[in-house]
Amino acid sequence: MLVTTPADPGPAALGPGAPGPAGLAPGDLARLLDSFRLLMLNHSRVLDHQGDLFGLGDTDIRFLFYVWATGDLVTPKRAADHLDLSSGAMTNLVDRLVEAGHLDRRRNPADRRSVIVSRTPRGVEVTTAIASAYAAAFADVVPASQHGTLADTLLDLGRAFDRHGVGAAPATPVAPAAAA
């Protein structure tokens, strides 16, 4: 079941008196964050469901989509960096997806010490099927005239996450948990 009801009353730390970015009414930031939380929850559920249909885990799907995004020519090292995986975890992931028929692995013509992976016809079929579920959801909600604007906003949001959330210190220091 997809969740569409915002939590009530929303994040207490961002209640009615909390300051927000310019242009947002005091309660809008809490609503925005709660809506994003719900989107992430529903996205996770879609990934789980699609993964169950195709016998794939979330990381498998993320990797297959990354291979697609690179034009079906990527080294495992580059993918491991992008997906934040160790080389051992990436080796296991590639081996599993090659064995399952989703990826092809061949020598890298530019560097004989490495390999290049690409999707097989089965990998293309799976990623296309999963992408179509998301495309249908976007088509249901976002008018075609707004696709470009939303795409730009999502890219900007991703860059902002990198600036503010990856390796950034928390805005409010969190006290260490007491030892039990």
PDB file of C-alpha atoms in Angstrom, residues 6-178:
ATOM      1  CA  PRO A   6       1.275  13.265   5.713  1.00  0.00           C
ATOM      2  CA  ALA A   7       2.262  12.626   9.289  1.00  0.00           C
ATOM      3  CA  ASP A   8       0.453  14.818  11.755  1.00  0.00           C
ATOM      4  CA  PRO A   9       1.586  17.236  13.135  1.00  0.00           C
ATOM      5  CA  GLY A  10       4.836  17.005  11.125  1.00  0.00           C
ATOM      6  CA  PRO A  11       8.396  17.385  12.316  1.00  0.00           C
ATOM      7  CA  ALA A  12       8.180  19.158  15.680  1.00  0.00           C
ATOM      8  CA  ALA A  13      11.485  20.946  15.141  1.00  0.00           C
ATOM      9  CA  LEU A  14      10.042  22.696  12.084  1.00  0.00           C
ATOM     10  CA  GLY A  15       6.704  23.708  13.528  1.00  0.00           C
ATOM     11  CA  PRO A  16       4.783  26.909  12.896  1.00  0.00           C
ATOM     12  CA  GLY A  17       7.360  29.198  14.499  1.00  0.00           C
ATOM     13  CA  ALA A  18      10.384  27.712  12.748  1.00  0.00           C
ATOM     14  CA  PRO A  19      12.122  29.991  10.261  1.00  0.00           C
ATOM     15  CA  GLY A  20      12.187  28.750   6.683  1.00  0.00           C
ATOM     16  CA  PRO A  21      13.863  29.697   3.421  1.00  0.00           C
ATOM     17  CA  ALA A  22      12.639  32.813   1.664  1.00  0.00           C
ATOM     18  CA  GLY A  23       9.291  32.302  -0.046  1.00  0.00           C
ATOM     19  CA  LEU A  24       8.010  29.543   2.248  1.00  0.00           C
ATOM     20  CA  ALA A  25       5.341  30.251   4.788  1.00  0.00           C
ATOM     21  CA  PRO A  26       6.359  29.133   8.294  1.00  0.00           C
ATOM     22  CA  GLY A  27       4.486  25.793   8.100  1.00  0.00           C
ATOM     23  CA  ASP A  28       5.407  25.031   4.466  1.00  0.00           C
ATOM     24  CA  LEU A  29       8.902  23.756   5.192  1.00  0.00           C
ATOM     25  CA  ALA A  30       7.525  21.094   7.541  1.00  0.00           C
ATOM     26  CA  ARG A  31       4.960  20.109   4.895  1.00  0.00           C
ATOM     27  CA  LEU A  32       7.659  20.012   2.205  1.00  0.00           C
ATOM     28  CA  LEU A  33       9.926  17.795   4.327  1.00  0.00           C
ATOM     29  CA  ASP A  34       7.042  15.492   5.234  1.00  0.00           C
ATOM     30  CA  SER A  35       5.990  15.243   1.582  1.00  0.00           C
ATOM     31  CA  PHE A  36       9.567  14.370   0.630  1.00  0.00           C
ATOM     32  CA  ARG A  37       9.667  11.733   3.374  1.00  0.00           C
ATOM     33  CA  LEU A  38       6.506  10.186   1.952  1.00  0.00           C
ATOM     34  CA  LEU A  39       7.927  10.283  -1.574  1.00  0.00           C
ATOM     35  CA  MET A  40      11.072   8.482  -0.392  1.00  0.00           C
ATOM     36  CA  LEU A  41       8.954   5.896   1.445  1.00  0.00           C
ATOM     37  CA  ASN A  42       6.836   5.244  -1.655  1.00  0.00           C
ATOM     38  CA  HIS A  43       9.939   5.133  -3.868  1.00  0.00           C
ATOM     39  CA  SER A  44      11.429   2.508  -1.552  1.00  0.00           C
ATOM     40  CA  ARG A  45       8.238   0.468  -1.773  1.00  0.00           C
ATOM     41  CA  VAL A  46       8.203   0.658  -5.564  1.00  0.00           C
ATOM     42  CA  LEU A  47      11.846  -0.455  -5.675  1.00  0.00           C
ATOM     43  CA  ASP A  48      11.091  -3.349  -3.329  1.00  0.00           C
ATOM     44  CA  HIS A  49       8.087  -4.414  -5.401  1.00  0.00           C
ATOM     45  CA  GLN A  50       9.922  -4.119  -8.732  1.00  0.00           C
ATOM     46  CA  GLY A  51      12.897  -5.934  -7.243  1.00  0.00           C
ATOM     47  CA  ASP A  52      10.627  -8.766  -6.114  1.00  0.00           C
ATOM     48  CA  LEU A  53       9.156  -9.024  -9.626  1.00  0.00           C
ATOM     49  CA  PHE A  54      12.603  -9.392 -11.198  1.00  0.00           C
ATOM     50  CA  GLY A  55      14.525 -11.055  -8.364  1.00  0.00           C
ATOM     51  CA  LEU A  56      16.688  -7.996  -7.744  1.00  0.00           C
ATOM     52  CA  GLY A  57      17.683  -5.992  -4.684  1.00  0.00           C
ATOM     53  CA  ASP A  58      17.709  -2.208  -4.432  1.00  0.00           C
ATOM     54  CA  THR A  59      21.467  -2.036  -5.073  1.00  0.00           C
ATOM     55  CA  ASP A  60      21.094  -4.314  -8.099  1.00  0.00           C
ATOM     56  CA  ILE A  61      18.497  -1.938  -9.543  1.00  0.00           C
ATOM     57  CA  ARG A  62      20.532   1.174  -8.752  1.00  0.00           C
ATOM     58  CA  PHE A  63      23.550  -0.401 -10.464  1.00  0.00           C
ATOM     59  CA  LEU A  64      21.600  -1.452 -13.566  1.00  0.00           C
ATOM     60  CA  PHE A  65      20.216   2.078 -13.897  1.00  0.00           C
ATOM     61  CA  TYR A  66      23.700   3.551 -13.465  1.00  0.00           C
ATOM     62  CA  VAL A  67      25.020   1.275 -16.217  1.00  0.00           C
ATOM     63  CA  TRP A  68      22.128   2.499 -18.404  1.00  0.00           C
ATOM     64  CA  ALA A  69      22.912   6.145 -17.562  1.00  0.00           C
ATOM     65  CA  THR A  70      26.549   5.693 -18.642  1.00  0.00           C
ATOM     66  CA  GLY A  71      25.547   4.445 -22.073  1.00  0.00           C
ATOM     67  CA  ASP A  72      26.105   0.815 -21.110  1.00  0.00           C
ATOM     68  CA  LEU A  73      29.865   1.227 -20.857  1.00  0.00           C
ATOM     69  CA  VAL A  74      31.160   1.531 -17.317  1.00  0.00           C
ATOM     70  CA  THR A  75      33.978   0.074 -15.291  1.00  0.00           C
ATOM     71  CA  PRO A  76      33.081  -1.534 -11.975  1.00  0.00           C
ATOM     72  CA  LYS A  77      35.487   0.870 -10.223  1.00  0.00           C
ATOM     73  CA  ARG A  78      33.651   3.918 -11.550  1.00  0.00           C
ATOM     74  CA  ALA A  79      30.295   2.369 -10.612  1.00  0.00           C
ATOM     75  CA  ALA A  80      31.576   1.467  -7.132  1.00  0.00           C
ATOM     76  CA  ASP A  81      32.606   5.092  -6.596  1.00  0.00           C
ATOM     77  CA  HIS A  82      29.192   6.312  -7.742  1.00  0.00           C
ATOM     78  CA  LEU A  83      27.252   3.782  -5.650  1.00  0.00           C
ATOM     79  CA  ASP A  84      29.583   4.117  -2.657  1.00  0.00           C
ATOM     80  CA  LEU A  85      30.460   0.406  -2.633  1.00  0.00           C
ATOM     81  CA  SER A  86      33.727  -1.313  -1.770  1.00  0.00           C
ATOM     82  CA  SER A  87      35.593  -3.083  -4.557  1.00  0.00           C
ATOM     83  CA  GLY A  88      34.687  -6.440  -2.986  1.00  0.00           C
ATOM     84  CA  ALA A  89      30.995  -5.585  -2.842  1.00  0.00           C
ATOM     85  CA  MET A  90      31.124  -4.378  -6.453  1.00  0.00           C
ATOM     86  CA  THR A  91      32.838  -7.573  -7.594  1.00  0.00           C
ATOM     87  CA  ASN A  92      30.095  -9.637  -5.927  1.00  0.00           C
ATOM     88  CA  LEU A  93      27.401  -7.423  -7.453  1.00  0.00           C
ATOM     89  CA  VAL A  94      28.851  -7.707 -10.972  1.00  0.00           C
ATOM     90  CA  ASP A  95      29.317 -11.475 -10.619  1.00  0.00           C
ATOM     91  CA  ARG A  96      25.721 -11.914  -9.443  1.00  0.00           C
ATOM     92  CA  LEU A  97      24.210  -9.777 -12.221  1.00  0.00           C
ATOM     93  CA  VAL A  98      26.369 -11.416 -14.908  1.00  0.00           C
ATOM     94  CA  GLU A  99      25.333 -14.854 -13.652  1.00  0.00           C
ATOM     95  CA  ALA A 100      21.656 -13.782 -13.613  1.00  0.00           C
ATOM     96  CA  GLY A 101      21.938 -12.629 -17.247  1.00  0.00           C
ATOM     97  CA  HIS A 102      21.431  -8.894 -16.607  1.00  0.00           C
ATOM     98  CA  LEU A 103      24.992  -7.760 -17.369  1.00  0.00           C
ATOM     99  CA  ASP A 104      27.768  -8.597 -19.770  1.00  0.00           C
ATOM    100  CA  ARG A 105      31.412  -8.214 -18.731  1.00  0.00           C
ATOM    101  CA  ARG A 106      34.274  -7.803 -21.194  1.00  0.00           C
ATOM    102  CA  ARG A 107      37.856  -6.578 -21.203  1.00  0.00           C
ATOM    103  CA  ASN A 108      38.310  -2.823 -21.204  1.00  0.00           C
ATOM    104  CA  PRO A 109      40.058  -2.021 -24.515  1.00  0.00           C
ATOM    105  CA  ALA A 110      41.591   1.107 -22.946  1.00  0.00           C
ATOM    106  CA  ASP A 111      42.992  -0.734 -19.903  1.00  0.00           C
ATOM    107  CA  ARG A 112      43.618  -4.476 -20.026  1.00  0.00           C
ATOM    108  CA  ARG A 113      43.644  -4.608 -16.218  1.00  0.00           C
ATOM    109  CA  SER A 114      39.962  -3.681 -15.963  1.00  0.00           C
ATOM    110  CA  VAL A 115      36.638  -4.694 -17.429  1.00  0.00           C
ATOM    111  CA  ILE A 116      33.629  -2.897 -18.837  1.00  0.00           C
ATOM    112  CA  VAL A 117      30.091  -3.920 -17.965  1.00  0.00           C
ATOM    113  CA  SER A 118      26.956  -3.324 -20.003  1.00  0.00           C
ATOM    114  CA  ARG A 119      23.374  -4.502 -19.866  1.00  0.00           C
ATOM    115  CA  THR A 120      22.339  -7.596 -21.739  1.00  0.00           C
ATOM    116  CA  PRO A 121      19.002  -7.716 -23.568  1.00  0.00           C
ATOM    117  CA  ARG A 122      17.529  -9.065 -20.284  1.00  0.00           C
ATOM    118  CA  GLY A 123      19.066  -6.147 -18.365  1.00  0.00           C
ATOM    119  CA  VAL A 124      17.592  -3.712 -20.881  1.00  0.00           C
ATOM    120  CA  GLU A 125      14.192  -5.402 -20.544  1.00  0.00           C
ATOM    121  CA  VAL A 126      14.266  -5.156 -16.750  1.00  0.00           C
ATOM    122  CA  THR A 127      15.425  -1.534 -16.556  1.00  0.00           C
ATOM    123  CA  THR A 128      12.900  -0.504 -19.216  1.00  0.00           C
ATOM    124  CA  ALA A 129      10.072  -2.202 -17.311  1.00  0.00           C
ATOM    125  CA  ILE A 130      11.050  -0.563 -14.022  1.00  0.00           C
ATOM    126  CA  ALA A 131      11.515   2.841 -15.677  1.00  0.00           C
ATOM    127  CA  SER A 132       8.057   2.558 -17.223  1.00  0.00           C
ATOM    128  CA  ALA A 133       6.503   2.288 -13.738  1.00  0.00           C
ATOM    129  CA  TYR A 134       8.111   5.601 -12.794  1.00  0.00           C
ATOM    130  CA  ALA A 135       7.273   7.183 -16.156  1.00  0.00           C
ATOM    131  CA  ALA A 136       3.608   6.264 -15.694  1.00  0.00           C
ATOM    132  CA  ALA A 137       3.591   7.809 -12.209  1.00  0.00           C
ATOM    133  CA  PHE A 138       5.159  11.037 -13.483  1.00  0.00           C
ATOM    134  CA  ALA A 139       2.716  11.129 -16.411  1.00  0.00           C
ATOM    135  CA  ASP A 140      -0.207  10.768 -13.981  1.00  0.00           C
ATOM    136  CA  VAL A 141       0.860  13.740 -11.879  1.00  0.00           C
ATOM    137  CA  VAL A 142       3.147  16.077 -13.813  1.00  0.00           C
ATOM    138  CA  PRO A 143       1.859  17.866 -16.918  1.00  0.00           C
ATOM    139  CA  ALA A 144       4.176  17.393 -19.915  1.00  0.00           C
ATOM    140  CA  SER A 145       4.738  21.153 -20.012  1.00  0.00           C
ATOM    141  CA  GLN A 146       6.365  20.931 -16.557  1.00  0.00           C
ATOM    142  CA  HIS A 147       8.650  17.909 -17.152  1.00  0.00           C
ATOM    143  CA  GLY A 148      11.709  20.050 -17.924  1.00  0.00           C
ATOM    144  CA  THR A 149      11.162  22.327 -14.941  1.00  0.00           C
ATOM    145  CA  LEU A 150      10.703  19.393 -12.573  1.00  0.00           C
ATOM    146  CA  ALA A 151      13.774  17.635 -14.005  1.00  0.00           C
ATOM    147  CA  ASP A 152      15.854  20.784 -13.408  1.00  0.00           C
ATOM    148  CA  THR A 153      14.467  21.102  -9.869  1.00  0.00           C
ATOM    149  CA  LEU A 154      15.281  17.463  -9.059  1.00  0.00           C
ATOM    150  CA  LEU A 155      18.841  17.893 -10.382  1.00  0.00           C
ATOM    151  CA  ASP A 156      19.250  21.072  -8.318  1.00  0.00           C
ATOM    152  CA  LEU A 157      17.891  19.267  -5.262  1.00  0.00           C
ATOM    153  CA  GLY A 158      20.372  16.421  -5.766  1.00  0.00           C
ATOM    154  CA  ARG A 159      23.255  18.904  -5.936  1.00  0.00           C
ATOM    155  CA  ALA A 160      21.958  20.612  -2.774  1.00  0.00           C
ATOM    156  CA  PHE A 161      21.871  17.229  -1.010  1.00  0.00           C
ATOM    157  CA  ASP A 162      25.535  16.796  -1.957  1.00  0.00           C
ATOM    158  CA  ARG A 163      26.375  20.246  -0.591  1.00  0.00           C
ATOM    159  CA  HIS A 164      24.390  19.976   2.637  1.00  0.00           C
ATOM    160  CA  GLY A 165      24.034  16.314   3.412  1.00  0.00           C
ATOM    161  CA  VAL A 166      27.085  14.384   2.245  1.00  0.00           C
ATOM    162  CA  GLY A 167      29.932  14.879   4.670  1.00  0.00           C
ATOM    163  CA  ALA A 168      28.404  18.044   6.066  1.00  0.00           C
ATOM    164  CA  ALA A 169      28.291  18.481   9.822  1.00  0.00           C
ATOM    165  CA  PRO A 170      24.765  18.369  11.270  1.00  0.00           C
ATOM    166  CA  ALA A 171      23.181  21.809  11.692  1.00  0.00           C
ATOM    167  CA  THR A 172      22.541  20.934  15.338  1.00  0.00           C
ATOM    168  CA  PRO A 173      25.156  18.711  16.951  1.00  0.00           C
ATOM    169  CA  VAL A 174      23.709  15.463  18.193  1.00  0.00           C
ATOM    170  CA  ALA A 175      24.829  14.313  21.624  1.00  0.00           C
ATOM    171  CA  PRO A 176      26.387  10.840  21.664  1.00  0.00           C
ATOM    172  CA  ALA A 177      24.118   8.099  22.971  1.00  0.00           C
ATOM    173  CA  ALA A 178      24.740   7.171  26.581  1.00  0.00           C
TER     174      ALA A 178
END
